[in-house]
PDB file of C-alpha atoms in Angstrom:
ATOM      1  CA  MET A   1       0.049  -0.148  -0.104  1.00 53.00           C
ATOM      2  CA  ARG A   2       2.740   2.117   0.892  1.00 52.00           C
ATOM      3  CA  ARG A   3       4.500   1.551  -2.407  1.00 53.00           C
ATOM      4  CA  LEU A   4       1.141   2.523  -4.256  1.00 43.00           C
ATOM      5  CA  LEU A   5       0.973   5.659  -2.712  1.00 40.00           C
ATOM      6  CA  LEU A   6       4.455   6.677  -3.320  1.00 39.00           C
ATOM      7  CA  VAL A   7       3.967   5.701  -6.842  1.00 39.00           C
ATOM      8  CA  VAL A   8       0.461   8.034  -7.003  1.00 38.00           C
ATOM      9  CA  PHE A   9       2.310  10.695  -5.048  1.00 38.00           C
ATOM     10  CA  LEU A  10       5.615  10.592  -7.414  1.00 37.00           C
ATOM     11  CA  ALA A  11       3.181  10.686 -10.744  1.00 41.00           C
ATOM     12  CA  ALA A  12       1.452  13.671  -9.330  1.00 39.00           C
ATOM     13  CA  SER A  13       4.261  15.688  -8.388  1.00 36.00           C
ATOM     14  CA  PHE A  14       5.868  15.015 -11.892  1.00 38.00           C
ATOM     15  CA  SER A  15       2.453  16.112 -13.325  1.00 43.00           C
ATOM     16  CA  ALA A  16       2.195  19.254 -11.693  1.00 39.00           C
ATOM     17  CA  THR A  17       6.102  20.262 -12.582  1.00 39.00           C
ATOM     18  CA  ALA A  18       5.671  19.413 -16.160  1.00 42.00           C
ATOM     19  CA  HIS A  19       2.159  21.418 -16.092  1.00 48.00           C
ATOM     20  CA  ALA A  20       4.026  24.344 -14.239  1.00 48.00           C
ATOM     21  CA  GLN A  21       6.720  24.404 -17.094  1.00 77.00           C
ATOM     22  CA  MET A  22       4.469  24.055 -19.811  1.00 90.00           C
ATOM     23  CA  ARG A  23       4.508  27.370 -22.443  1.00 92.00           C
ATOM     24  CA  HIS A  24       3.366  28.211 -25.565  1.00 94.00           C
ATOM     25  CA  GLY A  25       4.495  30.315 -28.635  1.00 96.00           C
ATOM     26  CA  VAL A  26       5.141  30.841 -32.018  1.00 97.00           C
ATOM     27  CA  GLN A  27       7.547  30.046 -34.646  1.00 97.00           C
ATOM     28  CA  ALA A  28       8.221  31.171 -38.188  1.00 98.00           C
ATOM     29  CA  GLY A  29      10.816  29.901 -40.633  1.00 97.00           C
ATOM     30  CA  TYR A  30      12.175  30.052 -44.246  1.00 98.00           C
ATOM     31  CA  LYS A  31      13.600  26.900 -46.239  1.00 97.00           C
ATOM     32  CA  PHE A  32      15.383  26.875 -49.465  1.00 98.00           C
ATOM     33  CA  GLY A  33      16.012  23.240 -50.879  1.00 97.00           C
ATOM     34  CA  GLY A  34      16.693  21.427 -53.930  1.00 96.00           C
ATOM     35  CA  LEU A  35      17.436  17.824 -55.685  1.00 94.00           C
ATOM     36  CA  PRO A  36      21.190  16.987 -55.966  1.00 93.00           C
ATOM     37  CA  ASP A  37      22.260  17.048 -59.806  1.00 92.00           C
ATOM     38  CA  GLY A  38      23.924  13.398 -58.979  1.00 92.00           C
ATOM     39  CA  LEU A  39      20.178  12.120 -58.395  1.00 93.00           C
ATOM     40  CA  LEU A  40      18.611  13.852 -61.349  1.00 94.00           C
ATOM     41  CA  ASP A  41      21.868  12.359 -63.520  1.00 94.00           C
ATOM     42  CA  SER A  42      20.535   8.868 -62.660  1.00 93.00           C
ATOM     43  CA  TYR A  43      17.028   9.511 -64.307  1.00 94.00           C
ATOM     44  CA  PHE A  44      17.751  12.181 -66.989  1.00 94.00           C
ATOM     45  CA  THR A  45      20.297  13.094 -69.575  1.00 92.00           C
ATOM     46  CA  ASP A  46      18.975  16.438 -69.975  1.00 91.00           C
ATOM     47  CA  TYR A  47      17.139  18.601 -67.292  1.00 94.00           C
ATOM     48  CA  LYS A  48      17.155  22.122 -65.403  1.00 94.00           C
ATOM     49  CA  PRO A  49      18.100  22.496 -61.624  1.00 95.00           C
ATOM     50  CA  VAL A  50      15.419  21.672 -59.238  1.00 96.00           C
ATOM     51  CA  PHE A  51      15.052  24.274 -56.273  1.00 97.00           C
ATOM     52  CA  ALA A  52      12.313  25.253 -54.017  1.00 97.00           C
ATOM     53  CA  HIS A  53      11.670  27.838 -51.446  1.00 96.00           C
ATOM     54  CA  GLY A  54       9.325  27.409 -48.455  1.00 96.00           C
ATOM     55  CA  VAL A  55       8.103  29.087 -45.198  1.00 97.00           C
ATOM     56  CA  ASN A  56       6.406  27.976 -42.268  1.00 97.00           C
ATOM     57  CA  LEU A  57       4.195  29.361 -39.462  1.00 98.00           C
ATOM     58  CA  ASP A  58       3.552  27.294 -36.494  1.00 98.00           C
ATOM     59  CA  TYR A  59       2.225  27.210 -32.980  1.00 97.00           C
ATOM     60  CA  ILE A  60       4.202  25.583 -30.562  1.00 96.00           C
ATOM     61  CA  LEU A  61       3.273  24.030 -26.895  1.00 96.00           C
ATOM     62  CA  GLY A  62       5.487  21.994 -24.761  1.00 94.00           C
ATOM     63  CA  LEU A  63       8.201  21.941 -22.000  1.00 92.00           C
ATOM     64  CA  PRO A  64      11.570  23.869 -22.140  1.00 86.00           C
ATOM     65  CA  ASN A  65      13.428  20.795 -23.399  1.00 92.00           C
ATOM     66  CA  ARG A  66      10.901  19.118 -25.739  1.00 95.00           C
ATOM     67  CA  HIS A  67       7.772  20.818 -27.624  1.00 96.00           C
ATOM     68  CA  TRP A  68       5.065  20.112 -30.492  1.00 97.00           C
ATOM     69  CA  SER A  69       4.722  22.543 -33.261  1.00 97.00           C
ATOM     70  CA  PHE A  70       1.314  22.534 -35.414  1.00 98.00           C
ATOM     71  CA  GLY A  71       1.377  25.020 -38.488  1.00 97.00           C
ATOM     72  CA  LEU A  72       1.140  26.010 -42.059  1.00 98.00           C
ATOM     73  CA  PHE A  73       3.720  25.268 -44.719  1.00 97.00           C
ATOM     74  CA  TYR A  74       3.858  26.951 -47.960  1.00 98.00           C
ATOM     75  CA  SER A  75       6.455  26.199 -50.884  1.00 97.00           C
ATOM     76  CA  ALA A  76       6.999  27.295 -54.579  1.00 96.00           C
ATOM     77  CA  MET A  77       8.984  25.335 -57.194  1.00 94.00           C
ATOM     78  CA  SER A  78      11.982  27.366 -58.762  1.00 94.00           C
ATOM     79  CA  VAL A  79      12.769  25.668 -61.996  1.00 94.00           C
ATOM     80  CA  THR A  80      13.796  27.069 -65.190  1.00 92.00           C
ATOM     81  CA  ASP A  81      11.635  26.231 -68.227  1.00 91.00           C
ATOM     82  CA  GLY A  82      13.417  24.095 -70.258  1.00 89.00           C
ATOM     83  CA  THR A  83      14.016  20.453 -72.134  1.00 89.00           C
ATOM     84  CA  TRP A  84      14.137  17.126 -70.129  1.00 92.00           C
ATOM     85  CA  ARG A  85      14.884  13.827 -71.550  1.00 91.00           C
ATOM     86  CA  VAL A  86      14.997  10.535 -69.814  1.00 93.00           C
ATOM     87  CA  ASN A  87      18.046   8.500 -70.106  1.00 94.00           C
ATOM     88  CA  ASP A  88      18.727   5.987 -73.004  1.00 91.00           C
ATOM     89  CA  THR A  89      16.063   7.937 -75.262  1.00 89.00           C
ATOM     90  CA  LEU A  90      16.550   9.852 -78.430  1.00 87.00           C
ATOM     91  CA  PRO A  91      16.770  13.767 -78.351  1.00 84.00           C
ATOM     92  CA  GLU A  92      13.892  14.241 -80.128  1.00 80.00           C
ATOM     93  CA  GLU A  93      11.792  12.148 -77.300  1.00 85.00           C
ATOM     94  CA  GLY A  94      12.409  14.744 -74.721  1.00 86.00           C
ATOM     95  CA  VAL A  95       9.915  17.417 -73.764  1.00 88.00           C
ATOM     96  CA  TYR A  96      10.180  21.314 -73.306  1.00 89.00           C
ATOM     97  CA  ALA A  97       8.880  21.223 -69.638  1.00 91.00           C
ATOM     98  CA  GLU A  98       7.472  24.244 -67.183  1.00 91.00           C
ATOM     99  CA  PHE A  99       6.792  23.920 -63.531  1.00 92.00           C
ATOM    100  CA  PRO A 100       4.687  26.885 -61.987  1.00 93.00           C
ATOM    101  CA  LEU A 101       4.016  24.606 -59.142  1.00 94.00           C
ATOM    102  CA  HIS A 102       3.114  25.669 -55.506  1.00 96.00           C
ATOM    103  CA  PHE A 103       2.235  23.732 -52.292  1.00 97.00           C
ATOM    104  CA  LEU A 104       0.140  24.960 -49.519  1.00 97.00           C
ATOM    105  CA  GLY A 105      -0.487  22.346 -46.411  1.00 97.00           C
ATOM    106  CA  VAL A 106      -0.497  21.795 -42.691  1.00 98.00           C
ATOM    107  CA  THR A 107       2.228  19.981 -40.382  1.00 98.00           C
ATOM    108  CA  ALA A 108       2.756  18.431 -37.092  1.00 98.00           C
ATOM    109  CA  ALA A 109       6.075  17.920 -35.478  1.00 98.00           C
ATOM    110  CA  HIS A 110       8.125  17.031 -32.113  1.00 98.00           C
ATOM    111  CA  THR A 111      11.163  18.819 -31.278  1.00 97.00           C
ATOM    112  CA  TRP A 112      13.814  18.050 -28.778  1.00 97.00           C
ATOM    113  CA  ARG A 113      16.304  20.497 -27.106  1.00 96.00           C
ATOM    114  CA  PHE A 114      19.772  19.562 -26.014  1.00 97.00           C
ATOM    115  CA  ASN A 115      21.914  22.150 -24.221  1.00 95.00           C
ATOM    116  CA  ILE A 116      25.393  22.048 -26.035  1.00 95.00           C
ATOM    117  CA  VAL A 117      27.096  24.880 -24.001  1.00 94.00           C
ATOM    118  CA  HIS A 118      25.974  28.142 -22.583  1.00 89.00           C
ATOM    119  CA  GLN A 119      22.996  29.527 -24.755  1.00 93.00           C
ATOM    120  CA  PHE A 120      23.457  26.902 -27.715  1.00 97.00           C
ATOM    121  CA  TYR A 121      21.303  23.745 -28.270  1.00 97.00           C
ATOM    122  CA  LEU A 122      20.972  21.157 -30.639  1.00 97.00           C
ATOM    123  CA  SER A 123      17.338  20.471 -31.775  1.00 97.00           C
ATOM    124  CA  PRO A 124      16.460  17.679 -33.791  1.00 98.00           C
ATOM    125  CA  THR A 125      12.867  17.521 -35.405  1.00 98.00           C
ATOM    126  CA  VAL A 126      10.628  14.843 -37.026  1.00 98.00           C
ATOM    127  CA  GLY A 127       7.237  15.729 -38.554  1.00 98.00           C
ATOM    128  CA  ILE A 128       4.800  14.932 -41.029  1.00 98.00           C
ATOM    129  CA  GLY A 129       2.000  16.869 -43.130  1.00 98.00           C
ATOM    130  CA  LEU A 130      -0.259  16.863 -45.887  1.00 98.00           C
ATOM    131  CA  LEU A 131       0.252  19.181 -48.851  1.00 97.00           C
ATOM    132  CA  GLY A 132      -2.159  20.267 -51.261  1.00 97.00           C
ATOM    133  CA  ILE A 133      -0.592  21.030 -55.071  1.00 95.00           C
ATOM    134  CA  LEU A 134      -1.566  24.346 -56.844  1.00 95.00           C
ATOM    135  CA  GLY A 135      -0.652  24.664 -60.367  1.00 92.00           C
ATOM    136  CA  ASP A 136       0.582  22.264 -62.828  1.00 91.00           C
ATOM    137  CA  VAL A 137       3.305  20.934 -64.746  1.00 92.00           C
ATOM    138  CA  TYR A 138       3.361  21.548 -68.593  1.00 91.00           C
ATOM    139  CA  ALA A 139       4.879  19.380 -70.983  1.00 86.00           C
ATOM    140  CA  THR A 140       5.308  20.240 -74.800  1.00 86.00           C
ATOM    141  CA  GLU A 141       6.546  17.666 -77.425  1.00 82.00           C
ATOM    142  CA  LEU A 142       9.914  18.519 -79.117  1.00 79.00           C
ATOM    143  CA  ILE A 143       9.864  18.858 -82.979  1.00 73.00           C
ATOM    144  CA  PRO A 144      10.374  15.424 -84.480  1.00 77.00           C
ATOM    145  CA  GLY A 145      13.705  14.684 -86.499  1.00 75.00           C
ATOM    146  CA  CYS A 146      15.860  17.078 -84.012  1.00 75.00           C
ATOM    147  CA  PRO A 147      19.487  15.204 -84.152  1.00 70.00           C
ATOM    148  CA  GLY A 148      20.287  17.327 -80.772  1.00 70.00           C
ATOM    149  CA  PRO A 149      21.465  18.218 -78.421  1.00 72.00           C
ATOM    150  CA  THR A 150      18.216  18.156 -77.002  1.00 69.00           C
ATOM    151  CA  GLN A 151      18.546  21.984 -75.594  1.00 69.00           C
ATOM    152  CA  GLU A 152      18.587  23.070 -79.090  1.00 67.00           C
ATOM    153  CA  CYS A 153      15.637  21.239 -80.319  1.00 71.00           C
ATOM    154  CA  GLY A 154      12.588  23.250 -81.175  1.00 69.00           C
ATOM    155  CA  HIS A 155       9.117  22.602 -79.644  1.00 68.00           C
ATOM    156  CA  TRP A 156       5.454  22.750 -80.742  1.00 62.00           C
ATOM    157  CA  LYS A 157       4.516  24.945 -77.482  1.00 62.00           C
ATOM    158  CA  GLU A 158       1.648  26.565 -79.138  1.00 58.00           C
ATOM    159  CA  VAL A 159      -0.144  23.403 -80.266  1.00 60.00           C
ATOM    160  CA  THR A 160       1.215  20.359 -77.959  1.00 70.00           C
ATOM    161  CA  ARG A 161       1.399  22.363 -74.588  1.00 76.00           C
ATOM    162  CA  LYS A 162      -0.828  20.399 -72.110  1.00 81.00           C
ATOM    163  CA  PRO A 163      -0.725  19.682 -68.125  1.00 85.00           C
ATOM    164  CA  VAL A 164       0.980  16.624 -66.888  1.00 85.00           C
ATOM    165  CA  GLU A 165      -1.847  14.374 -65.172  1.00 87.00           C
ATOM    166  CA  MET A 166      -0.821  14.273 -61.327  1.00 86.00           C
ATOM    167  CA  THR A 167      -1.995  13.704 -57.734  1.00 90.00           C
ATOM    168  CA  ARG A 168      -3.361  17.166 -56.070  1.00 93.00           C
ATOM    169  CA  VAL A 169      -2.435  15.893 -52.541  1.00 97.00           C
ATOM    170  CA  MET A 170       0.770  14.626 -51.316  1.00 96.00           C
ATOM    171  CA  PRO A 171       2.508  13.816 -47.920  1.00 97.00           C
ATOM    172  CA  LEU A 172       5.162  15.803 -46.305  1.00 97.00           C
ATOM    173  CA  PHE A 173       7.686  14.032 -44.657  1.00 97.00           C
ATOM    174  CA  MET A 174       9.873  16.145 -42.265  1.00 97.00           C
ATOM    175  CA  LEU A 175      13.585  15.536 -40.637  1.00 98.00           C
ATOM    176  CA  SER A 176      15.898  18.116 -39.400  1.00 97.00           C
ATOM    177  CA  ALA A 177      18.497  19.360 -36.970  1.00 98.00           C
ATOM    178  CA  ALA A 178      19.016  22.877 -35.967  1.00 97.00           C
ATOM    179  CA  LEU A 179      21.620  24.773 -34.047  1.00 98.00           C
ATOM    180  CA  GLU A 180      19.865  27.241 -31.718  1.00 97.00           C
ATOM    181  CA  TYR A 181      21.025  30.535 -30.232  1.00 97.00           C
ATOM    182  CA  GLU A 182      18.820  31.397 -27.208  1.00 94.00           C
ATOM    183  CA  LEU A 183      18.515  35.356 -27.339  1.00 94.00           C
ATOM    184  CA  ASP A 184      16.857  35.049 -24.135  1.00 91.00           C
ATOM    185  CA  ALA A 185      14.627  32.626 -22.068  1.00 85.00           C
ATOM    186  CA  ASP A 186      11.633  33.307 -24.417  1.00 91.00           C
ATOM    187  CA  THR A 187      13.430  34.074 -27.841  1.00 94.00           C
ATOM    188  CA  GLN A 188      15.503  31.714 -30.065  1.00 96.00           C
ATOM    189  CA  LEU A 189      17.186  31.801 -33.435  1.00 97.00           C
ATOM    190  CA  SER A 190      18.234  28.846 -35.435  1.00 97.00           C
ATOM    191  CA  ILE A 191      20.010  27.664 -38.631  1.00 97.00           C
ATOM    192  CA  ASP A 192      18.497  24.513 -39.692  1.00 96.00           C
ATOM    193  CA  VAL A 193      19.718  21.447 -42.027  1.00 97.00           C
ATOM    194  CA  GLY A 194      16.966  18.807 -42.925  1.00 97.00           C
ATOM    195  CA  PHE A 195      14.730  17.300 -45.333  1.00 96.00           C
ATOM    196  CA  ALA A 196      11.052  17.994 -46.247  1.00 96.00           C
ATOM    197  CA  ASN A 197      10.328  16.210 -49.134  1.00 95.00           C
ATOM    198  CA  LEU A 198      13.721  17.850 -50.392  1.00 95.00           C
ATOM    199  CA  PRO A 199      16.895  18.330 -48.654  1.00 97.00           C
ATOM    200  CA  TYR A 200      17.051  22.122 -47.386  1.00 98.00           C
ATOM    201  CA  VAL A 201      18.660  24.556 -45.244  1.00 98.00           C
ATOM    202  CA  GLY A 202      16.891  27.135 -43.456  1.00 97.00           C
ATOM    203  CA  ILE A 203      16.442  29.609 -40.733  1.00 98.00           C
ATOM    204  CA  SER A 204      13.761  30.124 -37.939  1.00 97.00           C
ATOM    205  CA  PHE A 205      12.830  32.410 -35.332  1.00 97.00           C
ATOM    206  CA  ARG A 206      10.647  31.233 -32.416  1.00 96.00           C
ATOM    207  CA  ARG A 207       9.216  33.477 -29.670  1.00 95.00           C
ATOM    208  CA  TYR A 208       7.470  31.999 -26.487  1.00 93.00           C
ATOM    209  CA  LEU A 209       4.356  33.947 -25.395  1.00 90.00           C
ATOM    210  CA  SER A 210       3.763  32.515 -22.090  1.00 71.00           C
ATOM    211  CA  HIS A 211       5.479  30.167 -19.305  1.00 58.00           C
TER     212      HIS A 211
END
């Protein structure tokens, strides 16, 4: 009986302490990502560099050493219009592609904070999300008989330009590590490196609104 009472007492004390330390706030970030050329080389003979910019705005809730974040995520592709050709195909089999794509969705993530030294913290994060795809990818056939190189082949943009069929909803998988600098007990700046469907680097600002 004494052991049971001790367990109940410790659990109640832990719960009260955790509740007293709970705090909430807001977080904003910017991400710049892209696909490595080495990966694109595995599938395409001709292509354009693939980059994307993203911003997030989150509500955060948790303890000083870990927290949850729930927010909105927006991203836009930054790919120059140009010709793409799959490996082992003829120059005339390529397409002229345009990528006016945007993504908007919701996210949920969990972050742990480990103090390194003084005001610096290492903060790994894992999360998931759901994105809606706005815009289209347009593919235009190249003029038949072009001997190459593909980048110099003409195309039938005014006749054969059409959107590529694709899903309008996609999952978002997030994994990152951040180096945080604590300006004060309620304010942190961080440099992030991670993956959010694309490898990226970014910066974040977090402000707690209550203790």
